[in-house]
Amino acid sequence: MVDAWDGARNISAVEQEFQPAPGTLAIDRAAQLLTLVLEAERPRALGELAGDLELPKSTASRLLGALERQGLVEQRGRRGRFSPGPVLIRFAHRGAADRHLAELAEPHLATLGKLSGETINLAVPGALGVEHVAQVESTHFLGTGQWVGRRVPYHATAVGKVLVAFGAADLPDVDALELLTPATIVDKGALAAALRSARVEHCAEAIDELETGLASLAAPVLGSDGDAVAALSISGPTARLDSDRRALLRPRLIEEALALGARLGEHDKGVRAA
């Protein structure tokens, strides 16, 4: 038979098990404060935010200070109200820029799709890998799937190599590159040679490197400074995209990528003039 003391002790143990650790609780509170700032229609005062979460002002101030140091919120003046910080604003602008780029790229994607019948992608550099933002599907039953929203590594993809070769991104630690297939290039010298070749030829290839049976070639979309802002790619089964067919498609891919870069530059000039 369990006495009242043992029962209370058991209940206390259960409660402790399901209570968040102190560090987790602080993260939860900081996340809640950030959500309140982001969802507000106007900048919010410290007292308002603390009151919404029933927090002491000192605790809310400390958590908001941590968010501000990371650029997630911004306070106007020493006692000013809080609004979204520069990191989040840059992220929002980046999303808008990607959508704008995808809209401008539509005719070039369509041209390459009609010409090749293969999967055509527009990709941009991301902090953790290459991000795909637009796609034209292959006309074949055997294609390469849906890439939009997927992230791929720089070293094992044509889009990644060309973005690195043209200054849009840096490789991660070359001593820790993942060997995804037997053909993945992880040797420092061989990868440097592939990047130099991409720079000279204005095009990069990845044959069976990301996945066995998958071939791709990519060309850079250049900004006004000569660095890549994106990459256009053609991908398909290695058996269909053999060396002869890649050689046939390469000049048209480069041409469309250059045309998109020129179009993007003209559009940006028009926006600045306006």
PDB file of C-alpha atoms in Angstrom:
ATOM      1  CA  MET A   1       0.000   0.000   0.000  1.00  0.00           C
ATOM      2  CA  VAL A   2       1.325   3.431  -0.994  1.00  0.00           C
ATOM      3  CA  ASP A   3       1.017   6.102   1.713  1.00  0.00           C
ATOM      4  CA  ALA A   4       0.235   9.755   1.040  1.00  0.00           C
ATOM      5  CA  TRP A   5       3.885  10.775   1.246  1.00  0.00           C
ATOM      6  CA  ASP A   6       4.991   8.202  -1.368  1.00  0.00           C
ATOM      7  CA  GLY A   7       2.100   9.185  -3.635  1.00  0.00           C
ATOM      8  CA  ALA A   8       3.009  12.862  -3.454  1.00  0.00           C
ATOM      9  CA  ARG A   9       6.643  12.008  -4.121  1.00  0.00           C
ATOM     10  CA  ASN A  10       5.662   9.972  -7.200  1.00  0.00           C
ATOM     11  CA  ILE A  11       3.497  12.796  -8.548  1.00  0.00           C
ATOM     12  CA  SER A  12       6.346  15.245  -7.995  1.00  0.00           C
ATOM     13  CA  ALA A  13       8.717  12.960  -9.932  1.00  0.00           C
ATOM     14  CA  VAL A  14       6.296  12.798 -12.881  1.00  0.00           C
ATOM     15  CA  GLU A  15       5.861  16.569 -12.880  1.00  0.00           C
ATOM     16  CA  GLN A  16       9.629  17.065 -12.901  1.00  0.00           C
ATOM     17  CA  GLU A  17      10.018  14.633 -15.800  1.00  0.00           C
ATOM     18  CA  PHE A  18       7.688  16.656 -18.008  1.00  0.00           C
ATOM     19  CA  GLN A  19       8.914  20.085 -17.013  1.00  0.00           C
ATOM     20  CA  PRO A  20      11.391  21.632 -19.456  1.00  0.00           C
ATOM     21  CA  ALA A  21      14.964  22.134 -18.370  1.00  0.00           C
ATOM     22  CA  PRO A  22      15.843  25.728 -17.425  1.00  0.00           C
ATOM     23  CA  GLY A  23      17.742  26.291 -20.669  1.00  0.00           C
ATOM     24  CA  THR A  24      14.863  24.923 -22.735  1.00  0.00           C
ATOM     25  CA  LEU A  25      12.413  27.171 -20.911  1.00  0.00           C
ATOM     26  CA  ALA A  26      14.520  30.225 -21.739  1.00  0.00           C
ATOM     27  CA  ILE A  27      14.617  29.206 -25.411  1.00  0.00           C
ATOM     28  CA  ASP A  28      10.841  28.764 -25.400  1.00  0.00           C
ATOM     29  CA  ARG A  29      10.338  32.219 -23.877  1.00  0.00           C
ATOM     30  CA  ALA A  30      12.739  33.848 -26.352  1.00  0.00           C
ATOM     31  CA  ALA A  31      10.950  32.137 -29.252  1.00  0.00           C
ATOM     32  CA  GLN A  32       7.585  33.361 -27.938  1.00  0.00           C
ATOM     33  CA  LEU A  33       8.903  36.915 -27.701  1.00  0.00           C
ATOM     34  CA  LEU A  34      10.253  36.718 -31.246  1.00  0.00           C
ATOM     35  CA  THR A  35       6.891  35.447 -32.487  1.00  0.00           C
ATOM     36  CA  LEU A  36       5.093  38.355 -30.798  1.00  0.00           C
ATOM     37  CA  VAL A  37       7.438  40.850 -32.474  1.00  0.00           C
ATOM     38  CA  LEU A  38       7.046  39.246 -35.905  1.00  0.00           C
ATOM     39  CA  GLU A  39       3.261  38.991 -35.744  1.00  0.00           C
ATOM     40  CA  ALA A  40       2.717  42.558 -34.512  1.00  0.00           C
ATOM     41  CA  GLU A  41       1.391  45.172 -36.930  1.00  0.00           C
ATOM     42  CA  ARG A  42       3.584  47.806 -35.246  1.00  0.00           C
ATOM     43  CA  PRO A  43       6.738  47.819 -33.080  1.00  0.00           C
ATOM     44  CA  ARG A  44       6.044  46.566 -29.561  1.00  0.00           C
ATOM     45  CA  ALA A  45       7.240  48.033 -26.258  1.00  0.00           C
ATOM     46  CA  LEU A  46       9.102  45.974 -23.666  1.00  0.00           C
ATOM     47  CA  GLY A  47       6.261  46.274 -21.166  1.00  0.00           C
ATOM     48  CA  GLU A  48       3.697  45.074 -23.710  1.00  0.00           C
ATOM     49  CA  LEU A  49       5.732  42.043 -24.645  1.00  0.00           C
ATOM     50  CA  ALA A  50       6.488  41.133 -21.037  1.00  0.00           C
ATOM     51  CA  GLY A  51       2.813  41.545 -20.129  1.00  0.00           C
ATOM     52  CA  ASP A  52       1.621  39.298 -22.969  1.00  0.00           C
ATOM     53  CA  LEU A  53       3.783  36.454 -21.670  1.00  0.00           C
ATOM     54  CA  GLU A  54       3.371  37.328 -17.973  1.00  0.00           C
ATOM     55  CA  LEU A  55       7.127  37.715 -17.618  1.00  0.00           C
ATOM     56  CA  PRO A  56       9.036  40.091 -15.368  1.00  0.00           C
ATOM     57  CA  LYS A  57      10.345  43.018 -17.398  1.00  0.00           C
ATOM     58  CA  SER A  58      13.900  42.161 -16.390  1.00  0.00           C
ATOM     59  CA  THR A  59      13.548  38.637 -17.833  1.00  0.00           C
ATOM     60  CA  ALA A  60      11.944  39.889 -21.048  1.00  0.00           C
ATOM     61  CA  SER A  61      14.626  42.542 -21.422  1.00  0.00           C
ATOM     62  CA  ARG A  62      17.394  39.970 -21.032  1.00  0.00           C
ATOM     63  CA  LEU A  63      15.851  37.631 -23.616  1.00  0.00           C
ATOM     64  CA  LEU A  64      15.169  40.445 -26.083  1.00  0.00           C
ATOM     65  CA  GLY A  65      18.765  41.595 -25.631  1.00  0.00           C
ATOM     66  CA  ALA A  66      19.968  38.133 -26.692  1.00  0.00           C
ATOM     67  CA  LEU A  67      17.699  38.221 -29.739  1.00  0.00           C
ATOM     68  CA  GLU A  68      18.948  41.690 -30.615  1.00  0.00           C
ATOM     69  CA  ARG A  69      22.603  40.633 -30.418  1.00  0.00           C
ATOM     70  CA  GLN A  70      21.853  37.958 -33.019  1.00  0.00           C
ATOM     71  CA  GLY A  71      20.069  40.450 -35.292  1.00  0.00           C
ATOM     72  CA  LEU A  72      16.663  38.821 -34.873  1.00  0.00           C
ATOM     73  CA  VAL A  73      14.989  41.876 -33.311  1.00  0.00           C
ATOM     74  CA  GLU A  74      15.885  45.550 -33.271  1.00  0.00           C
ATOM     75  CA  GLN A  75      15.154  48.207 -30.664  1.00  0.00           C
ATOM     76  CA  ARG A  76      14.774  51.800 -31.755  1.00  0.00           C
ATOM     77  CA  GLY A  77      16.609  53.883 -29.150  1.00  0.00           C
ATOM     78  CA  ARG A  78      17.538  52.864 -25.621  1.00  0.00           C
ATOM     79  CA  ARG A  79      13.916  52.595 -24.471  1.00  0.00           C
ATOM     80  CA  GLY A  80      12.362  52.192 -27.893  1.00  0.00           C
ATOM     81  CA  ARG A  81       9.994  49.598 -29.233  1.00  0.00           C
ATOM     82  CA  PHE A  82      11.041  46.276 -30.759  1.00  0.00           C
ATOM     83  CA  SER A  83      10.662  45.334 -34.423  1.00  0.00           C
ATOM     84  CA  PRO A  84      12.081  42.551 -36.653  1.00  0.00           C
ATOM     85  CA  GLY A  85      15.866  42.704 -36.888  1.00  0.00           C
ATOM     86  CA  PRO A  86      18.204  42.967 -39.886  1.00  0.00           C
ATOM     87  CA  VAL A  87      18.780  39.209 -40.202  1.00  0.00           C
ATOM     88  CA  LEU A  88      15.079  38.531 -40.677  1.00  0.00           C
ATOM     89  CA  ILE A  89      14.673  41.511 -42.995  1.00  0.00           C
ATOM     90  CA  ARG A  90      17.517  40.254 -45.182  1.00  0.00           C
ATOM     91  CA  PHE A  91      15.927  36.811 -45.211  1.00  0.00           C
ATOM     92  CA  ALA A  92      12.583  38.277 -46.315  1.00  0.00           C
ATOM     93  CA  HIS A  93      14.280  40.299 -49.045  1.00  0.00           C
ATOM     94  CA  ARG A  94      16.177  37.205 -50.167  1.00  0.00           C
ATOM     95  CA  GLY A  95      12.902  35.328 -50.573  1.00  0.00           C
ATOM     96  CA  ALA A  96      11.474  38.151 -52.647  1.00  0.00           C
ATOM     97  CA  ALA A  97      14.657  38.299 -54.740  1.00  0.00           C
ATOM     98  CA  ASP A  98      14.479  34.563 -55.423  1.00  0.00           C
ATOM     99  CA  ARG A  99      10.847  34.867 -56.550  1.00  0.00           C
ATOM    100  CA  HIS A 100      11.761  37.794 -58.780  1.00  0.00           C
ATOM    101  CA  LEU A 101      14.672  35.860 -60.288  1.00  0.00           C
ATOM    102  CA  ALA A 102      12.458  32.821 -60.893  1.00  0.00           C
ATOM    103  CA  GLU A 103       9.922  34.976 -62.752  1.00  0.00           C
ATOM    104  CA  LEU A 104      12.614  36.454 -64.994  1.00  0.00           C
ATOM    105  CA  ALA A 105      14.036  32.968 -65.629  1.00  0.00           C
ATOM    106  CA  GLU A 106      10.768  31.413 -66.834  1.00  0.00           C
ATOM    107  CA  PRO A 107      11.329  31.882 -70.610  1.00  0.00           C
ATOM    108  CA  HIS A 108      14.906  30.612 -70.361  1.00  0.00           C
ATOM    109  CA  LEU A 109      13.836  27.550 -68.402  1.00  0.00           C
ATOM    110  CA  ALA A 110      11.097  26.906 -70.968  1.00  0.00           C
ATOM    111  CA  THR A 111      13.509  27.249 -73.899  1.00  0.00           C
ATOM    112  CA  LEU A 112      15.956  24.765 -72.405  1.00  0.00           C
ATOM    113  CA  GLY A 113      13.141  22.380 -71.476  1.00  0.00           C
ATOM    114  CA  LYS A 114      11.763  22.397 -75.018  1.00  0.00           C
ATOM    115  CA  LEU A 115      15.230  21.994 -76.517  1.00  0.00           C
ATOM    116  CA  SER A 116      16.400  19.121 -74.303  1.00  0.00           C
ATOM    117  CA  GLY A 117      13.294  17.427 -72.963  1.00  0.00           C
ATOM    118  CA  GLU A 118      15.207  17.048 -69.704  1.00  0.00           C
ATOM    119  CA  THR A 119      14.690  18.530 -66.236  1.00  0.00           C
ATOM    120  CA  ILE A 120      15.722  22.193 -66.086  1.00  0.00           C
ATOM    121  CA  ASN A 121      16.450  23.961 -62.800  1.00  0.00           C
ATOM    122  CA  LEU A 122      17.257  27.424 -61.503  1.00  0.00           C
ATOM    123  CA  ALA A 123      19.381  27.248 -58.351  1.00  0.00           C
ATOM    124  CA  VAL A 124      20.794  29.835 -55.950  1.00  0.00           C
ATOM    125  CA  PRO A 125      23.493  29.666 -53.269  1.00  0.00           C
ATOM    126  CA  GLY A 126      22.423  29.019 -49.685  1.00  0.00           C
ATOM    127  CA  ALA A 127      24.255  28.900 -46.379  1.00  0.00           C
ATOM    128  CA  LEU A 128      23.952  25.115 -46.079  1.00  0.00           C
ATOM    129  CA  GLY A 129      23.980  24.149 -49.753  1.00  0.00           C
ATOM    130  CA  VAL A 130      22.473  24.936 -53.136  1.00  0.00           C
ATOM    131  CA  GLU A 131      18.764  25.790 -53.117  1.00  0.00           C
ATOM    132  CA  HIS A 132      16.508  25.037 -56.107  1.00  0.00           C
ATOM    133  CA  VAL A 133      13.895  27.746 -56.730  1.00  0.00           C
ATOM    134  CA  ALA A 134      12.333  26.918 -60.132  1.00  0.00           C
ATOM    135  CA  GLN A 135      12.004  23.894 -62.382  1.00  0.00           C
ATOM    136  CA  VAL A 136      10.716  22.691 -65.746  1.00  0.00           C
ATOM    137  CA  GLU A 137       9.814  18.999 -65.700  1.00  0.00           C
ATOM    138  CA  SER A 138      11.326  16.442 -68.036  1.00  0.00           C
ATOM    139  CA  THR A 139       9.128  15.277 -70.914  1.00  0.00           C
ATOM    140  CA  HIS A 140      10.361  11.706 -70.391  1.00  0.00           C
ATOM    141  CA  PHE A 141       8.784   9.132 -68.104  1.00  0.00           C
ATOM    142  CA  LEU A 142      12.214   8.579 -66.629  1.00  0.00           C
ATOM    143  CA  GLY A 143      13.163  12.022 -65.296  1.00  0.00           C
ATOM    144  CA  THR A 144      14.974  13.327 -62.239  1.00  0.00           C
ATOM    145  CA  GLY A 145      12.104  14.205 -59.896  1.00  0.00           C
ATOM    146  CA  GLN A 146      11.125  17.424 -58.166  1.00  0.00           C
ATOM    147  CA  TRP A 147      14.040  19.592 -56.992  1.00  0.00           C
ATOM    148  CA  VAL A 148      12.340  22.828 -55.943  1.00  0.00           C
ATOM    149  CA  GLY A 149      12.714  23.234 -52.196  1.00  0.00           C
ATOM    150  CA  ARG A 150      15.530  20.697 -52.033  1.00  0.00           C
ATOM    151  CA  ARG A 151      19.067  21.508 -50.918  1.00  0.00           C
ATOM    152  CA  VAL A 152      22.118  19.795 -52.416  1.00  0.00           C
ATOM    153  CA  PRO A 153      25.831  19.996 -51.535  1.00  0.00           C
ATOM    154  CA  TYR A 154      28.185  22.222 -53.487  1.00  0.00           C
ATOM    155  CA  HIS A 155      30.949  19.715 -54.133  1.00  0.00           C
ATOM    156  CA  ALA A 156      28.819  16.918 -55.680  1.00  0.00           C
ATOM    157  CA  THR A 157      26.611  18.897 -58.063  1.00  0.00           C
ATOM    158  CA  ALA A 158      27.021  20.845 -61.284  1.00  0.00           C
ATOM    159  CA  VAL A 159      25.097  23.823 -59.891  1.00  0.00           C
ATOM    160  CA  GLY A 160      27.234  23.803 -56.757  1.00  0.00           C
ATOM    161  CA  LYS A 161      30.526  23.670 -58.623  1.00  0.00           C
ATOM    162  CA  VAL A 162      29.620  26.508 -60.958  1.00  0.00           C
ATOM    163  CA  LEU A 163      28.406  28.708 -58.086  1.00  0.00           C
ATOM    164  CA  VAL A 164      31.672  28.155 -56.226  1.00  0.00           C
ATOM    165  CA  ALA A 165      33.771  28.645 -59.367  1.00  0.00           C
ATOM    166  CA  PHE A 166      32.101  31.997 -60.025  1.00  0.00           C
ATOM    167  CA  GLY A 167      32.316  33.413 -56.516  1.00  0.00           C
ATOM    168  CA  ALA A 168      28.771  32.887 -55.248  1.00  0.00           C
ATOM    169  CA  ALA A 169      29.723  30.489 -52.470  1.00  0.00           C
ATOM    170  CA  ASP A 170      32.614  28.849 -50.657  1.00  0.00           C
ATOM    171  CA  LEU A 171      33.128  25.139 -50.240  1.00  0.00           C
ATOM    172  CA  PRO A 172      32.877  23.738 -46.717  1.00  0.00           C
ATOM    173  CA  ASP A 173      35.983  22.198 -45.204  1.00  0.00           C
ATOM    174  CA  VAL A 174      37.435  20.161 -48.068  1.00  0.00           C
ATOM    175  CA  ASP A 175      38.774  17.625 -45.580  1.00  0.00           C
ATOM    176  CA  ALA A 176      35.216  16.784 -44.542  1.00  0.00           C
ATOM    177  CA  LEU A 177      33.424  16.501 -47.900  1.00  0.00           C
ATOM    178  CA  GLU A 178      30.943  13.640 -47.974  1.00  0.00           C
ATOM    179  CA  LEU A 179      31.513  10.758 -50.384  1.00  0.00           C
ATOM    180  CA  LEU A 180      27.977  10.279 -51.714  1.00  0.00           C
ATOM    181  CA  THR A 181      28.837   7.845 -54.519  1.00  0.00           C
ATOM    182  CA  PRO A 182      32.036   6.206 -55.762  1.00  0.00           C
ATOM    183  CA  ALA A 183      32.262   9.052 -58.322  1.00  0.00           C
ATOM    184  CA  THR A 184      31.931  11.943 -55.845  1.00  0.00           C
ATOM    185  CA  ILE A 185      35.008  14.176 -55.985  1.00  0.00           C
ATOM    186  CA  VAL A 186      36.371  14.672 -52.470  1.00  0.00           C
ATOM    187  CA  ASP A 187      40.066  14.970 -53.273  1.00  0.00           C
ATOM    188  CA  LYS A 188      41.226  18.550 -52.759  1.00  0.00           C
ATOM    189  CA  GLY A 189      43.375  18.710 -55.910  1.00  0.00           C
ATOM    190  CA  ALA A 190      40.803  17.041 -58.165  1.00  0.00           C
ATOM    191  CA  LEU A 191      38.043  19.336 -56.915  1.00  0.00           C
ATOM    192  CA  ALA A 192      40.199  22.439 -57.450  1.00  0.00           C
ATOM    193  CA  ALA A 193      40.859  21.276 -61.009  1.00  0.00           C
ATOM    194  CA  ALA A 194      37.123  20.790 -61.616  1.00  0.00           C
ATOM    195  CA  LEU A 195      36.430  24.321 -60.379  1.00  0.00           C
ATOM    196  CA  ARG A 196      39.146  25.793 -62.622  1.00  0.00           C
ATOM    197  CA  SER A 197      37.685  23.921 -65.577  1.00  0.00           C
ATOM    198  CA  ALA A 198      34.204  25.243 -64.777  1.00  0.00           C
ATOM    199  CA  ARG A 199      35.579  28.775 -64.694  1.00  0.00           C
ATOM    200  CA  VAL A 200      37.332  28.397 -68.054  1.00  0.00           C
ATOM    201  CA  GLU A 201      34.505  26.564 -69.819  1.00  0.00           C
ATOM    202  CA  HIS A 202      31.705  28.599 -68.215  1.00  0.00           C
ATOM    203  CA  CYS A 203      30.045  25.310 -67.364  1.00  0.00           C
ATOM    204  CA  ALA A 204      30.327  22.501 -64.802  1.00  0.00           C
ATOM    205  CA  GLU A 205      29.284  18.874 -64.861  1.00  0.00           C
ATOM    206  CA  ALA A 206      28.476  16.248 -62.244  1.00  0.00           C
ATOM    207  CA  ILE A 207      28.236  12.702 -63.571  1.00  0.00           C
ATOM    208  CA  ASP A 208      27.063  10.060 -61.063  1.00  0.00           C
ATOM    209  CA  GLU A 209      28.452  12.230 -58.242  1.00  0.00           C
ATOM    210  CA  LEU A 210      25.309  13.128 -56.308  1.00  0.00           C
ATOM    211  CA  GLU A 211      23.565   9.864 -57.136  1.00  0.00           C
ATOM    212  CA  THR A 212      24.607   6.988 -59.353  1.00  0.00           C
ATOM    213  CA  GLY A 213      22.746   7.241 -62.654  1.00  0.00           C
ATOM    214  CA  LEU A 214      22.209  11.007 -62.465  1.00  0.00           C
ATOM    215  CA  ALA A 215      24.034  13.424 -64.783  1.00  0.00           C
ATOM    216  CA  SER A 216      23.842  17.205 -64.858  1.00  0.00           C
ATOM    217  CA  LEU A 217      25.496  20.250 -66.359  1.00  0.00           C
ATOM    218  CA  ALA A 218      25.144  23.847 -65.162  1.00  0.00           C
ATOM    219  CA  ALA A 219      26.112  27.351 -66.254  1.00  0.00           C
ATOM    220  CA  PRO A 220      26.337  30.511 -64.117  1.00  0.00           C
ATOM    221  CA  VAL A 221      23.885  33.389 -64.199  1.00  0.00           C
ATOM    222  CA  LEU A 222      26.207  36.341 -63.708  1.00  0.00           C
ATOM    223  CA  GLY A 223      25.547  39.611 -61.901  1.00  0.00           C
ATOM    224  CA  SER A 224      26.977  42.979 -62.848  1.00  0.00           C
ATOM    225  CA  ASP A 225      30.143  42.282 -60.818  1.00  0.00           C
ATOM    226  CA  GLY A 226      30.915  39.096 -62.737  1.00  0.00           C
ATOM    227  CA  ASP A 227      30.049  36.798 -59.852  1.00  0.00           C
ATOM    228  CA  ALA A 228      27.285  34.244 -60.143  1.00  0.00           C
ATOM    229  CA  VAL A 229      23.917  35.028 -58.581  1.00  0.00           C
ATOM    230  CA  ALA A 230      22.345  31.746 -59.694  1.00  0.00           C
ATOM    231  CA  ALA A 231      22.872  28.759 -61.950  1.00  0.00           C
ATOM    232  CA  LEU A 232      20.848  27.131 -64.722  1.00  0.00           C
ATOM    233  CA  SER A 233      21.101  23.372 -65.056  1.00  0.00           C
ATOM    234  CA  ILE A 234      20.039  20.460 -67.242  1.00  0.00           C
ATOM    235  CA  SER A 235      19.807  17.072 -65.556  1.00  0.00           C
ATOM    236  CA  GLY A 236      18.684  13.581 -66.469  1.00  0.00           C
ATOM    237  CA  PRO A 237      19.688   9.929 -66.439  1.00  0.00           C
ATOM    238  CA  THR A 238      23.369   9.384 -67.186  1.00  0.00           C
ATOM    239  CA  ALA A 239      22.475   6.922 -69.935  1.00  0.00           C
ATOM    240  CA  ARG A 240      20.518   9.611 -71.794  1.00  0.00           C
ATOM    241  CA  LEU A 241      22.792  12.575 -71.005  1.00  0.00           C
ATOM    242  CA  ASP A 242      25.933  10.953 -72.372  1.00  0.00           C
ATOM    243  CA  SER A 243      29.059  12.923 -73.316  1.00  0.00           C
ATOM    244  CA  ASP A 244      27.895  13.591 -76.901  1.00  0.00           C
ATOM    245  CA  ARG A 245      24.520  14.928 -75.809  1.00  0.00           C
ATOM    246  CA  ARG A 246      26.039  17.049 -73.061  1.00  0.00           C
ATOM    247  CA  ALA A 247      28.444  18.555 -75.614  1.00  0.00           C
ATOM    248  CA  LEU A 248      25.470  19.363 -77.846  1.00  0.00           C
ATOM    249  CA  LEU A 249      23.460  21.014 -75.062  1.00  0.00           C
ATOM    250  CA  ARG A 250      26.300  22.874 -73.353  1.00  0.00           C
ATOM    251  CA  PRO A 251      26.475  25.919 -75.723  1.00  0.00           C
ATOM    252  CA  ARG A 252      22.725  26.502 -75.501  1.00  0.00           C
ATOM    253  CA  LEU A 253      22.760  26.210 -71.730  1.00  0.00           C
ATOM    254  CA  ILE A 254      25.564  28.786 -71.485  1.00  0.00           C
ATOM    255  CA  GLU A 255      23.734  31.062 -73.926  1.00  0.00           C
ATOM    256  CA  GLU A 256      20.497  30.994 -71.920  1.00  0.00           C
ATOM    257  CA  ALA A 257      22.347  31.568 -68.627  1.00  0.00           C
ATOM    258  CA  LEU A 258      24.168  34.593 -70.064  1.00  0.00           C
ATOM    259  CA  ALA A 259      20.910  35.930 -71.495  1.00  0.00           C
ATOM    260  CA  LEU A 260      19.203  35.610 -68.108  1.00  0.00           C
ATOM    261  CA  GLY A 261      22.096  37.444 -66.450  1.00  0.00           C
ATOM    262  CA  ALA A 262      21.838  40.263 -69.000  1.00  0.00           C
ATOM    263  CA  ARG A 263      18.079  40.441 -68.539  1.00  0.00           C
ATOM    264  CA  LEU A 264      18.450  40.587 -64.779  1.00  0.00           C
ATOM    265  CA  GLY A 265      21.003  43.404 -65.132  1.00  0.00           C
ATOM    266  CA  GLU A 266      18.740  45.428 -67.398  1.00  0.00           C
ATOM    267  CA  HIS A 267      15.824  44.984 -65.043  1.00  0.00           C
ATOM    268  CA  ASP A 268      17.897  46.110 -62.054  1.00  0.00           C
ATOM    269  CA  LYS A 269      19.054  49.195 -63.972  1.00  0.00           C
ATOM    270  CA  GLY A 270      15.435  50.062 -64.699  1.00  0.00           C
ATOM    271  CA  VAL A 271      14.470  49.669 -61.054  1.00  0.00           C
ATOM    272  CA  ARG A 272      17.354  51.924 -59.926  1.00  0.00           C
ATOM    273  CA  ALA A 273      16.493  54.555 -62.553  1.00  0.00           C
ATOM    274  CA  ALA A 274      12.868  54.572 -61.432  1.00  0.00           C
TER     275      ALA A 274
END
